[in-house]
Amino acid sequence: MTDLKHRMAIAAGIAREAAALAFRMRANGMAETTFKGAQDFLTEADGATETFIRGELAKHFPDDAIIGEEQGGAVVGDGPVWILDPIDGTSNFSRGSDRWCVSIGMAQGNRAVLGAIARYAPAEVFVGAEGCGATLNGVPIRPATTTDMRRAIIEVGWSMRKPLEVFHRLSQGAMAQGAGLRVGGSGTLGLVETAVGRLDGYIEQHINSWDACAAVAIAREAGCWINGFDSGDWIAEGNPVGIGAPGLGAALESLMQA
């Protein structure tokens, strides 16, 4: 636990600095958008922010593997592997919106065990590590106590990796049970905001490891219901993800299986 607590503190500081870097770059006009694919946004700030995070992690943990959305990487042996998204919500970031974040997660033994997620505005740092609890700006967090889908707000993630009908089915299923829907453009924020109770659940039929590793580790420590996201070849291939208020776990699980 001591090692994870130390790693969590280092990751939180790096995430905070990375978010400030990305914000400054955007303010200086370095958020010009290109596209990796349809609706897959990329800015110069994404690459520069990932380079910064990798450099800082290498200073503190030179023997650890690193996987990032923009620069790749791979698991090496069974040691710790950092899994990061330099800017999640790049479409929002590139349009001047503040709904984006920096996500730094860590896996060990094929399990998400640590997360640090930072926003610039509002100034928020979510952290959590296995056995260490989860906090937002140093204050412990817990998911919502909602038990009735008719009182729930659920974010449904949309992925280009799945047919549009999959998103429609999830959305319609949630609405049929009485839930209100959100789509915010940042899967990482949707997941971690469920951990702090701003949302009652986040479900998506495919998400990459760099979008979800940190948030899953934080949400697990906060006490959320979580599906089996970090299983199988999730680091390389991604998986379906579901995080929710504990009282909605069965309902959310059934939606994802429908």
PDB file of C-alpha atoms in Angstrom:
ATOM      1  CA  MET A   1       0.000   0.000   0.000  1.00  0.00           C
ATOM      2  CA  THR A   2       2.832   2.416   0.820  1.00  0.00           C
ATOM      3  CA  ASP A   3       4.267   2.057  -2.691  1.00  0.00           C
ATOM      4  CA  LEU A   4       0.873   2.645  -4.298  1.00  0.00           C
ATOM      5  CA  LYS A   5       0.246   5.680  -2.113  1.00  0.00           C
ATOM      6  CA  HIS A   6       3.602   7.132  -3.180  1.00  0.00           C
ATOM      7  CA  ARG A   7       2.907   6.367  -6.827  1.00  0.00           C
ATOM      8  CA  MET A   8      -0.561   7.909  -6.529  1.00  0.00           C
ATOM      9  CA  ALA A   9       0.861  11.159  -5.163  1.00  0.00           C
ATOM     10  CA  ILE A  10       3.458  11.368  -7.937  1.00  0.00           C
ATOM     11  CA  ALA A  11       0.862  10.624 -10.630  1.00  0.00           C
ATOM     12  CA  ALA A  12      -1.492  13.267  -9.232  1.00  0.00           C
ATOM     13  CA  GLY A  13       1.201  15.927  -9.449  1.00  0.00           C
ATOM     14  CA  ILE A  14       2.118  14.946 -12.994  1.00  0.00           C
ATOM     15  CA  ALA A  15      -1.528  14.944 -14.095  1.00  0.00           C
ATOM     16  CA  ARG A  16      -2.074  18.404 -12.617  1.00  0.00           C
ATOM     17  CA  GLU A  17       0.988  19.808 -14.388  1.00  0.00           C
ATOM     18  CA  ALA A  18       0.003  18.105 -17.647  1.00  0.00           C
ATOM     19  CA  ALA A  19      -3.476  19.652 -17.551  1.00  0.00           C
ATOM     20  CA  ALA A  20      -1.937  23.092 -17.034  1.00  0.00           C
ATOM     21  CA  LEU A  21       0.444  22.475 -19.952  1.00  0.00           C
ATOM     22  CA  ALA A  22      -2.393  21.481 -22.276  1.00  0.00           C
ATOM     23  CA  PHE A  23      -4.421  24.532 -21.257  1.00  0.00           C
ATOM     24  CA  ARG A  24      -1.478  26.860 -21.935  1.00  0.00           C
ATOM     25  CA  MET A  25      -0.870  25.286 -25.308  1.00  0.00           C
ATOM     26  CA  ARG A  26      -4.486  25.765 -26.305  1.00  0.00           C
ATOM     27  CA  ALA A  27      -4.380  29.385 -25.151  1.00  0.00           C
ATOM     28  CA  ASN A  28      -1.292  29.910 -27.329  1.00  0.00           C
ATOM     29  CA  GLY A  29      -2.998  28.509 -30.417  1.00  0.00           C
ATOM     30  CA  MET A  30      -1.484  25.016 -30.331  1.00  0.00           C
ATOM     31  CA  ALA A  31      -4.787  23.153 -30.403  1.00  0.00           C
ATOM     32  CA  GLU A  32      -5.250  23.124 -34.178  1.00  0.00           C
ATOM     33  CA  THR A  33      -7.215  19.996 -34.958  1.00  0.00           C
ATOM     34  CA  THR A  34      -6.339  17.115 -37.237  1.00  0.00           C
ATOM     35  CA  PHE A  35      -8.125  13.766 -37.422  1.00  0.00           C
ATOM     36  CA  LYS A  36      -6.927  10.223 -36.887  1.00  0.00           C
ATOM     37  CA  GLY A  37     -10.297   9.029 -38.197  1.00  0.00           C
ATOM     38  CA  ALA A  38     -13.942  10.041 -38.291  1.00  0.00           C
ATOM     39  CA  GLN A  39     -14.722  11.981 -35.100  1.00  0.00           C
ATOM     40  CA  ASP A  40     -11.263  11.023 -33.765  1.00  0.00           C
ATOM     41  CA  PHE A  41      -9.725  14.394 -32.958  1.00  0.00           C
ATOM     42  CA  LEU A  42      -6.012  15.112 -32.474  1.00  0.00           C
ATOM     43  CA  THR A  43      -4.187  18.321 -31.579  1.00  0.00           C
ATOM     44  CA  GLU A  44      -0.540  19.254 -31.179  1.00  0.00           C
ATOM     45  CA  ALA A  45      -1.215  19.538 -27.458  1.00  0.00           C
ATOM     46  CA  ASP A  46      -2.100  15.818 -27.255  1.00  0.00           C
ATOM     47  CA  GLY A  47       1.347  14.741 -28.390  1.00  0.00           C
ATOM     48  CA  ALA A  48       3.237  17.317 -26.338  1.00  0.00           C
ATOM     49  CA  THR A  49       1.285  16.494 -23.202  1.00  0.00           C
ATOM     50  CA  GLU A  50       1.902  12.774 -23.589  1.00  0.00           C
ATOM     51  CA  THR A  51       5.619  13.411 -24.105  1.00  0.00           C
ATOM     52  CA  PHE A  52       5.679  15.452 -20.904  1.00  0.00           C
ATOM     53  CA  ILE A  53       3.872  12.761 -18.889  1.00  0.00           C
ATOM     54  CA  ARG A  54       6.127  10.013 -20.209  1.00  0.00           C
ATOM     55  CA  GLY A  55       9.219  12.003 -19.325  1.00  0.00           C
ATOM     56  CA  GLU A  56       8.036  12.665 -15.780  1.00  0.00           C
ATOM     57  CA  LEU A  57       7.019   9.047 -15.178  1.00  0.00           C
ATOM     58  CA  ALA A  58      10.382   7.853 -16.499  1.00  0.00           C
ATOM     59  CA  LYS A  59      12.213  10.107 -14.032  1.00  0.00           C
ATOM     60  CA  HIS A  60      10.390   8.590 -11.060  1.00  0.00           C
ATOM     61  CA  PHE A  61       9.820   5.019 -12.288  1.00  0.00           C
ATOM     62  CA  PRO A  62      12.459   4.251 -14.929  1.00  0.00           C
ATOM     63  CA  ASP A  63      11.775   0.516 -14.951  1.00  0.00           C
ATOM     64  CA  ASP A  64       8.027   0.766 -15.529  1.00  0.00           C
ATOM     65  CA  ALA A  65       6.319   0.203 -18.874  1.00  0.00           C
ATOM     66  CA  ILE A  66       4.225   3.032 -20.332  1.00  0.00           C
ATOM     67  CA  ILE A  67       1.324   2.834 -22.779  1.00  0.00           C
ATOM     68  CA  GLY A  68      -0.220   6.003 -24.177  1.00  0.00           C
ATOM     69  CA  GLU A  69      -2.986   6.739 -26.632  1.00  0.00           C
ATOM     70  CA  GLU A  70      -0.782   8.725 -29.001  1.00  0.00           C
ATOM     71  CA  GLN A  71       2.630   7.065 -28.719  1.00  0.00           C
ATOM     72  CA  GLY A  72       1.711   3.467 -28.014  1.00  0.00           C
ATOM     73  CA  GLY A  73       3.686   1.033 -25.891  1.00  0.00           C
ATOM     74  CA  ALA A  74       3.258  -2.480 -24.575  1.00  0.00           C
ATOM     75  CA  VAL A  75       3.137  -4.495 -21.372  1.00  0.00           C
ATOM     76  CA  VAL A  76       6.597  -5.730 -20.390  1.00  0.00           C
ATOM     77  CA  GLY A  77       6.685  -8.690 -18.012  1.00  0.00           C
ATOM     78  CA  ASP A  78       4.422  -8.596 -14.982  1.00  0.00           C
ATOM     79  CA  GLY A  79       5.580  -5.293 -13.511  1.00  0.00           C
ATOM     80  CA  PRO A  80       3.642  -2.041 -13.267  1.00  0.00           C
ATOM     81  CA  VAL A  81       2.413  -0.498 -16.508  1.00  0.00           C
ATOM     82  CA  TRP A  82       1.276   3.118 -16.746  1.00  0.00           C
ATOM     83  CA  ILE A  83      -1.678   3.634 -19.079  1.00  0.00           C
ATOM     84  CA  LEU A  84      -2.387   7.211 -20.022  1.00  0.00           C
ATOM     85  CA  ASP A  85      -4.522   9.498 -22.115  1.00  0.00           C
ATOM     86  CA  PRO A  86      -2.883  12.921 -22.406  1.00  0.00           C
ATOM     87  CA  ILE A  87      -6.177  14.644 -23.244  1.00  0.00           C
ATOM     88  CA  ASP A  88      -9.452  12.772 -23.001  1.00  0.00           C
ATOM     89  CA  GLY A  89     -12.224  14.783 -24.603  1.00  0.00           C
ATOM     90  CA  THR A  90     -10.046  16.196 -27.375  1.00  0.00           C
ATOM     91  CA  SER A  91     -13.099  17.192 -29.420  1.00  0.00           C
ATOM     92  CA  ASN A  92     -14.228  19.358 -26.496  1.00  0.00           C
ATOM     93  CA  PHE A  93     -10.700  20.636 -25.879  1.00  0.00           C
ATOM     94  CA  SER A  94     -10.212  21.653 -29.497  1.00  0.00           C
ATOM     95  CA  ARG A  95     -13.492  23.607 -29.528  1.00  0.00           C
ATOM     96  CA  GLY A  96     -12.642  25.633 -26.418  1.00  0.00           C
ATOM     97  CA  SER A  97     -14.794  23.643 -23.988  1.00  0.00           C
ATOM     98  CA  ASP A  98     -13.518  22.772 -20.512  1.00  0.00           C
ATOM     99  CA  ARG A  99     -14.939  19.227 -20.508  1.00  0.00           C
ATOM    100  CA  TRP A 100     -11.629  17.431 -20.948  1.00  0.00           C
ATOM    101  CA  CYS A 101      -9.038  15.927 -18.644  1.00  0.00           C
ATOM    102  CA  VAL A 102      -5.662  14.246 -18.312  1.00  0.00           C
ATOM    103  CA  SER A 103      -5.824  10.594 -17.277  1.00  0.00           C
ATOM    104  CA  ILE A 104      -2.935   8.585 -15.795  1.00  0.00           C
ATOM    105  CA  GLY A 105      -3.712   5.037 -14.729  1.00  0.00           C
ATOM    106  CA  MET A 106      -1.574   2.131 -13.622  1.00  0.00           C
ATOM    107  CA  ALA A 107      -2.193  -1.589 -13.948  1.00  0.00           C
ATOM    108  CA  GLN A 108      -0.445  -4.475 -12.276  1.00  0.00           C
ATOM    109  CA  GLY A 109      -1.250  -8.143 -12.607  1.00  0.00           C
ATOM    110  CA  ASN A 110      -3.715  -7.249 -15.384  1.00  0.00           C
ATOM    111  CA  ARG A 111      -5.776  -5.171 -12.945  1.00  0.00           C
ATOM    112  CA  ALA A 112      -6.344  -1.401 -12.805  1.00  0.00           C
ATOM    113  CA  VAL A 113      -4.897  -0.469  -9.415  1.00  0.00           C
ATOM    114  CA  LEU A 114      -4.217   3.288  -9.515  1.00  0.00           C
ATOM    115  CA  GLY A 115      -5.618   6.388 -11.128  1.00  0.00           C
ATOM    116  CA  ALA A 116      -4.993  10.132 -11.259  1.00  0.00           C
ATOM    117  CA  ILE A 117      -7.279  12.329 -13.358  1.00  0.00           C
ATOM    118  CA  ALA A 118      -6.831  16.096 -13.566  1.00  0.00           C
ATOM    119  CA  ARG A 119      -8.963  18.909 -14.968  1.00  0.00           C
ATOM    120  CA  TYR A 120      -7.717  22.436 -15.410  1.00  0.00           C
ATOM    121  CA  ALA A 121     -11.053  24.255 -15.163  1.00  0.00           C
ATOM    122  CA  PRO A 122     -12.550  23.608 -12.751  1.00  0.00           C
ATOM    123  CA  ALA A 123      -9.330  22.745 -10.904  1.00  0.00           C
ATOM    124  CA  GLU A 124     -10.001  19.139  -9.929  1.00  0.00           C
ATOM    125  CA  VAL A 125      -7.746  16.159  -9.252  1.00  0.00           C
ATOM    126  CA  PHE A 126      -9.371  12.755  -8.733  1.00  0.00           C
ATOM    127  CA  VAL A 127      -7.102  10.053  -7.330  1.00  0.00           C
ATOM    128  CA  GLY A 128      -7.451   6.515  -6.054  1.00  0.00           C
ATOM    129  CA  ALA A 129      -5.326   3.430  -5.535  1.00  0.00           C
ATOM    130  CA  GLU A 130      -6.065  -0.072  -4.350  1.00  0.00           C
ATOM    131  CA  GLY A 131      -6.291  -0.075  -0.563  1.00  0.00           C
ATOM    132  CA  CYS A 132      -5.743   3.701  -0.366  1.00  0.00           C
ATOM    133  CA  GLY A 133      -9.241   5.079  -0.953  1.00  0.00           C
ATOM    134  CA  ALA A 134     -10.376   7.642  -3.506  1.00  0.00           C
ATOM    135  CA  THR A 135     -10.509  11.430  -3.253  1.00  0.00           C
ATOM    136  CA  LEU A 136     -11.341  14.595  -5.164  1.00  0.00           C
ATOM    137  CA  ASN A 137      -9.019  17.464  -4.233  1.00  0.00           C
ATOM    138  CA  GLY A 138      -8.127  15.550  -1.085  1.00  0.00           C
ATOM    139  CA  VAL A 139     -11.706  14.896   0.068  1.00  0.00           C
ATOM    140  CA  PRO A 140     -12.969  11.274   0.113  1.00  0.00           C
ATOM    141  CA  ILE A 141     -15.556  10.481  -2.548  1.00  0.00           C
ATOM    142  CA  ARG A 142     -18.459   8.045  -2.744  1.00  0.00           C
ATOM    143  CA  PRO A 143     -20.943   7.180  -5.504  1.00  0.00           C
ATOM    144  CA  ALA A 144     -24.606   8.154  -5.397  1.00  0.00           C
ATOM    145  CA  THR A 145     -27.037   6.180  -3.254  1.00  0.00           C
ATOM    146  CA  THR A 146     -29.579   5.929  -6.091  1.00  0.00           C
ATOM    147  CA  THR A 147     -31.449   2.628  -6.287  1.00  0.00           C
ATOM    148  CA  ASP A 148     -34.204   3.463  -8.793  1.00  0.00           C
ATOM    149  CA  MET A 149     -33.464   3.902 -12.490  1.00  0.00           C
ATOM    150  CA  ARG A 150     -36.377   6.325 -12.660  1.00  0.00           C
ATOM    151  CA  ARG A 151     -34.310   8.686 -10.513  1.00  0.00           C
ATOM    152  CA  ALA A 152     -31.005   8.027 -12.270  1.00  0.00           C
ATOM    153  CA  ILE A 153     -28.856  10.028 -14.657  1.00  0.00           C
ATOM    154  CA  ILE A 154     -26.851   7.703 -16.892  1.00  0.00           C
ATOM    155  CA  GLU A 155     -24.182   8.596 -19.412  1.00  0.00           C
ATOM    156  CA  VAL A 156     -24.026   6.289 -22.415  1.00  0.00           C
ATOM    157  CA  GLY A 157     -20.710   6.272 -24.216  1.00  0.00           C
ATOM    158  CA  TRP A 158     -20.563   6.282 -27.998  1.00  0.00           C
ATOM    159  CA  SER A 159     -17.788   4.422 -29.767  1.00  0.00           C
ATOM    160  CA  MET A 160     -16.903   4.358 -33.458  1.00  0.00           C
ATOM    161  CA  ARG A 161     -15.637   0.818 -32.844  1.00  0.00           C
ATOM    162  CA  LYS A 162     -19.180  -0.484 -32.477  1.00  0.00           C
ATOM    163  CA  PRO A 163     -22.175  -0.202 -34.817  1.00  0.00           C
ATOM    164  CA  LEU A 164     -24.426   2.791 -34.114  1.00  0.00           C
ATOM    165  CA  GLU A 165     -27.213   0.357 -33.268  1.00  0.00           C
ATOM    166  CA  VAL A 166     -25.294  -0.687 -30.151  1.00  0.00           C
ATOM    167  CA  PHE A 167     -25.371   2.884 -28.826  1.00  0.00           C
ATOM    168  CA  HIS A 168     -29.050   3.201 -29.706  1.00  0.00           C
ATOM    169  CA  ARG A 169     -29.860  -0.054 -27.910  1.00  0.00           C
ATOM    170  CA  LEU A 170     -28.062   1.020 -24.737  1.00  0.00           C
ATOM    171  CA  SER A 171     -29.645   4.470 -24.798  1.00  0.00           C
ATOM    172  CA  GLN A 172     -33.146   3.200 -25.476  1.00  0.00           C
ATOM    173  CA  GLY A 173     -32.795   0.525 -22.813  1.00  0.00           C
ATOM    174  CA  ALA A 174     -31.781   3.066 -20.186  1.00  0.00           C
ATOM    175  CA  MET A 175     -34.582   5.426 -21.164  1.00  0.00           C
ATOM    176  CA  ALA A 176     -37.114   2.585 -21.121  1.00  0.00           C
ATOM    177  CA  GLN A 177     -36.224   2.057 -17.458  1.00  0.00           C
ATOM    178  CA  GLY A 178     -36.835   5.749 -16.783  1.00  0.00           C
ATOM    179  CA  ALA A 179     -33.266   7.057 -16.673  1.00  0.00           C
ATOM    180  CA  GLY A 180     -32.193  10.475 -17.891  1.00  0.00           C
ATOM    181  CA  LEU A 181     -29.373  10.363 -20.438  1.00  0.00           C
ATOM    182  CA  ARG A 182     -26.140  12.298 -20.866  1.00  0.00           C
ATOM    183  CA  VAL A 183     -23.428  12.205 -23.545  1.00  0.00           C
ATOM    184  CA  GLY A 184     -20.541  14.465 -22.559  1.00  0.00           C
ATOM    185  CA  GLY A 185     -17.710  13.783 -24.989  1.00  0.00           C
ATOM    186  CA  SER A 186     -15.241  12.487 -22.394  1.00  0.00           C
ATOM    187  CA  GLY A 187     -15.543   8.866 -21.329  1.00  0.00           C
ATOM    188  CA  THR A 188     -12.960   9.344 -18.593  1.00  0.00           C
ATOM    189  CA  LEU A 189     -14.925  12.188 -17.000  1.00  0.00           C
ATOM    190  CA  GLY A 190     -18.200  10.302 -17.326  1.00  0.00           C
ATOM    191  CA  LEU A 191     -16.673   7.363 -15.483  1.00  0.00           C
ATOM    192  CA  VAL A 192     -14.985   9.329 -12.715  1.00  0.00           C
ATOM    193  CA  GLU A 193     -17.971  11.634 -12.225  1.00  0.00           C
ATOM    194  CA  THR A 194     -19.973   8.494 -11.505  1.00  0.00           C
ATOM    195  CA  ALA A 195     -17.445   7.719  -8.772  1.00  0.00           C
ATOM    196  CA  VAL A 196     -18.167  11.067  -7.119  1.00  0.00           C
ATOM    197  CA  GLY A 197     -21.957  10.829  -7.529  1.00  0.00           C
ATOM    198  CA  ARG A 198     -22.510  13.492 -10.192  1.00  0.00           C
ATOM    199  CA  LEU A 199     -23.806  10.719 -12.434  1.00  0.00           C
ATOM    200  CA  ASP A 200     -25.462   7.469 -11.400  1.00  0.00           C
ATOM    201  CA  GLY A 201     -23.780   5.386 -14.051  1.00  0.00           C
ATOM    202  CA  TYR A 202     -21.672   5.256 -17.182  1.00  0.00           C
ATOM    203  CA  ILE A 203     -21.984   2.423 -19.708  1.00  0.00           C
ATOM    204  CA  GLU A 204     -20.279   1.841 -23.049  1.00  0.00           C
ATOM    205  CA  GLN A 205     -19.863  -1.294 -25.131  1.00  0.00           C
ATOM    206  CA  HIS A 206     -16.234  -0.570 -25.988  1.00  0.00           C
ATOM    207  CA  ILE A 207     -13.654   1.730 -24.460  1.00  0.00           C
ATOM    208  CA  ASN A 208      -9.867   1.677 -24.662  1.00  0.00           C
ATOM    209  CA  SER A 209      -7.669   1.056 -21.658  1.00  0.00           C
ATOM    210  CA  TRP A 210      -6.198   4.568 -21.675  1.00  0.00           C
ATOM    211  CA  ASP A 211      -9.687   6.069 -21.421  1.00  0.00           C
ATOM    212  CA  ALA A 212     -10.769   3.921 -18.487  1.00  0.00           C
ATOM    213  CA  CYS A 213      -7.859   2.479 -16.481  1.00  0.00           C
ATOM    214  CA  ALA A 214      -7.478   5.426 -14.107  1.00  0.00           C
ATOM    215  CA  ALA A 215     -11.221   5.952 -13.679  1.00  0.00           C
ATOM    216  CA  VAL A 216     -11.888   2.266 -12.972  1.00  0.00           C
ATOM    217  CA  ALA A 217      -9.230   2.202 -10.247  1.00  0.00           C
ATOM    218  CA  ILE A 218     -10.683   5.350  -8.658  1.00  0.00           C
ATOM    219  CA  ALA A 219     -14.288   4.175  -8.920  1.00  0.00           C
ATOM    220  CA  ARG A 220     -13.472   0.798  -7.408  1.00  0.00           C
ATOM    221  CA  GLU A 221     -11.907   2.470  -4.376  1.00  0.00           C
ATOM    222  CA  ALA A 222     -14.873   4.846  -4.109  1.00  0.00           C
ATOM    223  CA  GLY A 223     -17.219   1.858  -3.781  1.00  0.00           C
ATOM    224  CA  CYS A 224     -18.900   1.785  -7.198  1.00  0.00           C
ATOM    225  CA  TRP A 225     -20.379  -1.177  -8.972  1.00  0.00           C
ATOM    226  CA  ILE A 226     -17.991  -2.079 -11.808  1.00  0.00           C
ATOM    227  CA  ASN A 227     -18.382  -4.647 -14.561  1.00  0.00           C
ATOM    228  CA  GLY A 228     -15.478  -6.898 -15.516  1.00  0.00           C
ATOM    229  CA  PHE A 229     -13.668  -4.209 -17.503  1.00  0.00           C
ATOM    230  CA  ASP A 230     -10.120  -5.062 -16.476  1.00  0.00           C
ATOM    231  CA  SER A 231     -10.212  -8.659 -17.635  1.00  0.00           C
ATOM    232  CA  GLY A 232      -8.939 -10.573 -20.633  1.00  0.00           C
ATOM    233  CA  ASP A 233      -6.810  -8.555 -23.053  1.00  0.00           C
ATOM    234  CA  TRP A 234      -8.284  -5.230 -21.920  1.00  0.00           C
ATOM    235  CA  ILE A 235      -5.001  -3.323 -21.956  1.00  0.00           C
ATOM    236  CA  ALA A 236      -4.366  -3.909 -25.654  1.00  0.00           C
ATOM    237  CA  GLU A 237      -7.893  -4.361 -26.960  1.00  0.00           C
ATOM    238  CA  GLY A 238     -10.211  -2.470 -24.597  1.00  0.00           C
ATOM    239  CA  ASN A 239     -13.500  -3.861 -23.270  1.00  0.00           C
ATOM    240  CA  PRO A 240     -17.089  -2.946 -22.458  1.00  0.00           C
ATOM    241  CA  VAL A 241     -17.189  -0.737 -19.371  1.00  0.00           C
ATOM    242  CA  GLY A 242     -19.854  -0.122 -16.768  1.00  0.00           C
ATOM    243  CA  ILE A 243     -19.537   1.884 -13.559  1.00  0.00           C
ATOM    244  CA  GLY A 244     -22.445   2.833 -11.373  1.00  0.00           C
ATOM    245  CA  ALA A 245     -24.022   3.485  -8.045  1.00  0.00           C
ATOM    246  CA  PRO A 246     -24.006   0.181  -6.109  1.00  0.00           C
ATOM    247  CA  GLY A 247     -27.806   0.155  -5.955  1.00  0.00           C
ATOM    248  CA  LEU A 248     -28.032   0.215  -9.761  1.00  0.00           C
ATOM    249  CA  GLY A 249     -25.445  -2.454 -10.516  1.00  0.00           C
ATOM    250  CA  ALA A 250     -27.936  -5.188 -11.450  1.00  0.00           C
ATOM    251  CA  ALA A 251     -29.943  -2.847 -13.687  1.00  0.00           C
ATOM    252  CA  LEU A 252     -26.855  -1.547 -15.465  1.00  0.00           C
ATOM    253  CA  GLU A 253     -25.463  -5.055 -15.910  1.00  0.00           C
ATOM    254  CA  SER A 254     -28.709  -6.181 -17.509  1.00  0.00           C
ATOM    255  CA  LEU A 255     -28.651  -3.230 -19.896  1.00  0.00           C
ATOM    256  CA  MET A 256     -25.150  -4.100 -21.032  1.00  0.00           C
ATOM    257  CA  GLN A 257     -26.083  -7.753 -21.570  1.00  0.00           C
ATOM    258  CA  ALA A 258     -29.250  -6.985 -23.550  1.00  0.00           C
TER     259      ALA A 258
END
